[in-house]
Amino acid sequence: MQQVSLNGHCLTQHQYQVSGLETRRTQGALTSHFQYDELGRLSEHRVSQAQQQTLFRRYQYNRSGNLTQVEDNLRGVTQYHYDPLDRLTQVRGNISESFAHDPAGNLIQDRLSNVSGNQLLFQGDCHYQYDEFGNLIQEARGTHQSLVTTYAYDCQHRLIRVEKPDGSSAEYRYDAFGRRIHKAVTDKTGQTRQTEFLWQGDKLLAESGEHHYQTYLYEYGSFKPLALVTGEGADNATPYFYHLDQIGTPLEITDATGAVAWSVDYHSYGNVAYQRKAEIVSPLRFQGQYYDAETGLHYNRHRYYSPSTGRFITPDPIGLAGGLNNYQYVKNPTGWIDPLGLTQCVGSCPPSDTYSGNTANFKKPEHIPMTQEKFDEIINQERFNRDAPTTYLPDEYITAHLDRFREQGGTIVQPGSFLNPDSEFKTWPPGKFAGLPEDMEPIISEFKRTGDHQVLNEKLALGLEDRALDEFKSQPILIIRIAPDDPRFKFEMPTGNEPGAYPGEWVPGGESKGGIREAVLKGAEDIRHEGDINKLASQFEKSEILGNE
């Protein structure tokens, strides 16, 4: 990504090293310069305006890769200390904190705490109660625990109502994919404010209320916020720009002139300690999190995170696939994140074009719940003789993965060059691959906009080169959208034994090397096309032919 534009005007410009690490960014009147250590970790971030430095941060790490010191021109020097398991134990600086951890990894802060079965029972003067599913349903605090906050959930364990001791309340609604699309907050006087949310995949795209409309832009391929635009419509749009820490948490927001419009200091686990400036409202916190002022919780896509306790209020919906402790946020908040509320991962992973451990030259994504060694082993096994996914992936992960296809259906990009009337192959192969619609549609839209066939070749891992790529470009392309209730098919987890699992391209875990979530179609071999793209298209209600017919 080299430039982001809004209504024909340049918002940001970006420059990169050969390795892919960003070195320079222009945001309005400000220019950011980034430097990295030999392991690709952010070591320095300088922001300047007209060659005058305005913001500066320098980062240091220990041999284990943990952040040990931050030097900040606004916040001074902060030092971090860890135990032998890389868990944060002490912070010394502008905001000093101490932490301890029990053997199960539960965070115990510098207040009297008690944890049983990984459920926090009390901390300080707060006492907690849970339902039979492990969801937090009550928080009581104050004298004789007289100040009570209650939490209610739907049948899918999603938070739908919170009632506070002052008489205020909040209600939440979700779409078919479990994304929060509406909240209504009623204060103690009975006045209600409503907010609607718009999504693009798993990322919050915009929010609107009676007196506000905000749009969020992110760095390519991540949950790191890049810009915030207030106002609806081209004439009312006002851009602001995020400045982040080493794991992508917003520290400052500046306007087009370079002036700071928003700035905060955080406690280690995400609570705001100081609001330095607040000319605008920005609810984005740790990557993937949205701050709810009415409860103090952070909405984290699949569940809610409590920054005051440093843990989730409900168990991990993917069970042990997300880790042994179902309430833990991350093992330390200075280097790890959990953008979806499912699985923790490293907050900043340097891109790499090569990996020699497997024939796909591909390193395992952090969120795939298997070891790198097992990942390599499965790839390197003989094609058509690979182990079943149930032998190396948790059942909960497979179920959650396939549930998305059962809800959304599947999308197939069928190159016309793959169809030949003279070929002996007159049907689809067994185990035809289909992509998840929410992942595929942006790629299809990009291809329609640019006409660049390489977009499809690279992001869909088609593996086409030279002559095959030229033929691909010269033939029409069929887009097939399979309904989730199509009785001809059943979605299954890819095994790597399918005819379309091309050597050097297929990787385990249900995702392509380009990050497209995929499933295979049981029953695909019953679809006859006779090498005719139009005959194939006629068998699907939602199909579209692009290019020359």
Short mmCIF file of C-alpha atoms in Angstrom, two decimals, residues 31 36 70 83 107 177 197 210 212 237 254 257 272 281 295 325 341 357 380-381 427 446 451 466 493 507 532 535:
data_model
loop_
_atom_site.label_atom_id
_atom_site.label_comp_id
_atom_site.label_asym_id
_atom_site.label_seq_id
_atom_site.Cartn_x
_atom_site.Cartn_y
_atom_site.Cartn_z
CA THR A 31 5.75 12.79 8.47
CA TYR A 36 13.75 -1.37 13.17
CA VAL A 70 10.19 2.93 26.06
CA ASP A 83 9.12 -13.45 35.01
CA LEU A 107 -3.41 -12.23 36.27
CA PHE A 177 -22.05 -13.33 11.87
CA PHE A 197 -22.18 -0.12 13.51
CA GLU A 210 -27.94 10.93 16.26
CA HIS A 212 -22.13 11.75 14.92
CA ALA A 237 -15.66 14.63 5.98
CA THR A 254 -3.62 14.44 14.89
CA THR A 257 -2.61 20.54 10.24
CA VAL A 272 -6.88 4.78 30.18
CA VAL A 281 -13.79 10.82 20.48
CA THR A 295 -19.56 -0.19 30.94
CA ASN A 325 -6.94 -20.49 30.16
CA GLY A 341 -11.15 -12.32 21.11
CA GLY A 357 10.88 -25.44 6.76
CA ASN A 380 5.81 -31.94 3.34
CA GLN A 381 3.73 -35.14 3.32
CA THR A 427 -17.03 -32.35 -14.31
CA GLU A 446 -10.26 -5.15 -6.67
CA GLY A 451 -8.40 -5.56 -14.33
CA ASP A 466 4.33 -17.86 -17.88
CA MET A 493 -12.22 -28.90 5.98
CA VAL A 507 -1.09 -25.01 3.41
CA ASP A 532 -18.35 -24.93 -21.36
CA LYS A 535 -23.13 -24.32 -19.13
#
